[in-house]
Structure formats: structure tokens, C-alpha cells
Amino acid sequence: MITVAFWLIGVSMLLAAYRVVRGPSLQDRVAALDLLGLIVLAAITLAALEWGQPGLIDIGLVFALLGFFGTVALARYLERRRFDDD
């Protein structure tokens, strides 16, 4: 079952990476990049389960926090840029 989950995560990564590259707008690319970060978090968590390494979950949590703060920073930048254009 874990092998199937790894394959599904891999397919999800490819689809999210495609949206990052081909997104029609910058907002779509930011959302896809955030999704890609969450998919990587899922892969790290699944690897921790498979390998019996609970320390990987801590790394995943740090990665998720960095991704969240990055998304918030990009959203604030895009919001300010929108108001500066008016």
C-alpha cells in the first residue's frame, strides 16, 4: 500500500510542477507551488512511516512552516503590487 501511495504522490508532484510551469497567472503558480510543498510534506511523512524514522516528521514540519510563510509573503507582495498599480 505504501508503494501505491508513493506512486500517487509522484504523479501529484508532476501535475503540480506542470501547473507551476504552465500556470496562466502568477496567483495560479503560487497556489501550485504551495500545493507542491504540501505534497513534498506528504512524501516526507510517508518516508518516515516506511523507514521507521520519526525524526523525518520534524523535518517535514519545518518544511511545512517555511512553505506557509513563503506563501504568505508572496500573497502580501502580490496584494501590495495590485494596489500600487491602481
GROMACS .gro file of C-alpha atoms in nm:
model
   86
    1MET     CA    1   0.000   0.000   0.000
    2ILE     CA    2   0.285   0.238   0.076
    3THR     CA    3   0.427   0.176  -0.272
    4VAL     CA    4   0.096   0.279  -0.428
    5ALA     CA    5   0.093   0.592  -0.210
    6PHE     CA    6   0.446   0.681  -0.326
    7TRP     CA    7   0.336   0.645  -0.689
    8LEU     CA    8   0.031   0.864  -0.632
    9ILE     CA    9   0.246   1.126  -0.462
   10GLY     CA   10   0.485   1.117  -0.756
   11VAL     CA   11   0.202   1.171  -1.005
   12SER     CA   12   0.070   1.455  -0.789
   13MET     CA   13   0.413   1.616  -0.786
   14LEU     CA   14   0.432   1.603  -1.165
   15LEU     CA   15   0.088   1.759  -1.203
   16ALA     CA   16   0.163   2.035  -0.953
   17ALA     CA   17   0.500   2.105  -1.116
   18TYR     CA   18   0.326   2.130  -1.453
   19ARG     CA   19   0.090   2.392  -1.309
   20VAL     CA   20   0.384   2.585  -1.163
   21VAL     CA   21   0.548   2.599  -1.505
   22ARG     CA   22   0.238   2.649  -1.721
   23GLY     CA   23   0.010   2.837  -1.483
   24PRO     CA   24  -0.189   3.102  -1.665
   25SER     CA   25  -0.136   3.359  -1.390
   26LEU     CA   26   0.110   3.429  -1.113
   27GLN     CA   27  -0.154   3.352  -0.850
   28ASP     CA   28  -0.206   3.006  -1.000
   29ARG     CA   29   0.167   2.944  -0.989
   30VAL     CA   30   0.189   3.050  -0.624
   31ALA     CA   31  -0.102   2.822  -0.531
   32ALA     CA   32   0.058   2.533  -0.722
   33LEU     CA   33   0.391   2.596  -0.551
   34ASP     CA   34   0.218   2.581  -0.213
   35LEU     CA   35   0.049   2.258  -0.319
   36LEU     CA   36   0.385   2.119  -0.426
   37GLY     CA   37   0.521   2.195  -0.080
   38LEU     CA   38   0.234   2.006   0.081
   39ILE     CA   39   0.290   1.710  -0.150
   40VAL     CA   40   0.657   1.704  -0.050
   41LEU     CA   41   0.545   1.709   0.313
   42ALA     CA   42   0.325   1.406   0.244
   43ALA     CA   43   0.620   1.229   0.080
   44ILE     CA   44   0.844   1.302   0.379
   45THR     CA   45   0.579   1.175   0.619
   46LEU     CA   46   0.527   0.861   0.414
   47ALA     CA   47   0.902   0.803   0.404
   48ALA     CA   48   0.913   0.839   0.784
   49LEU     CA   49   0.648   0.570   0.813
   50GLU     CA   50   0.820   0.338   0.565
   51TRP     CA   51   1.169   0.371   0.712
   52GLY     CA   52   1.068   0.395   1.079
   53GLN     CA   53   1.241   0.731   1.122
   54PRO     CA   54   1.022   0.962   1.333
   55GLY     CA   55   1.286   1.237   1.304
   56LEU     CA   56   1.179   1.293   0.945
   57ILE     CA   57   0.843   1.421   1.068
   58ASP     CA   58   1.021   1.709   1.242
   59ILE     CA   59   1.194   1.795   0.916
   60GLY     CA   60   0.858   1.782   0.742
   61LEU     CA   61   0.704   2.020   0.994
   62VAL     CA   62   0.985   2.271   0.946
   63PHE     CA   63   0.944   2.239   0.570
   64ALA     CA   64   0.569   2.300   0.602
   65LEU     CA   65   0.623   2.611   0.814
   66LEU     CA   66   0.873   2.752   0.566
   67GLY     CA   67   0.632   2.685   0.282
   68PHE     CA   68   0.347   2.853   0.468
   69PHE     CA   69   0.549   3.165   0.547
   70GLY     CA   70   0.671   3.180   0.189
   71THR     CA   71   0.316   3.163   0.058
   72VAL     CA   72   0.201   3.434   0.297
   73ALA     CA   73   0.492   3.657   0.194
   74LEU     CA   74   0.416   3.608  -0.176
   75ALA     CA   75   0.045   3.677  -0.119
   76ARG     CA   76   0.126   4.002   0.064
   77TYR     CA   77   0.362   4.104  -0.216
   78LEU     CA   78   0.101   4.034  -0.482
   79GLU     CA   79  -0.166   4.220  -0.286
   80ARG     CA   80   0.052   4.528  -0.244
   81ARG     CA   81   0.159   4.516  -0.607
   82ARG     CA   82  -0.206   4.512  -0.713
   83PHE     CA   83  -0.282   4.824  -0.509
   84ASP     CA   84   0.033   5.002  -0.628
   85ASP     CA   85  -0.076   4.955  -0.991
   86ASP     CA   86  -0.401   5.148  -0.933
   0.00000   0.00000   0.00000
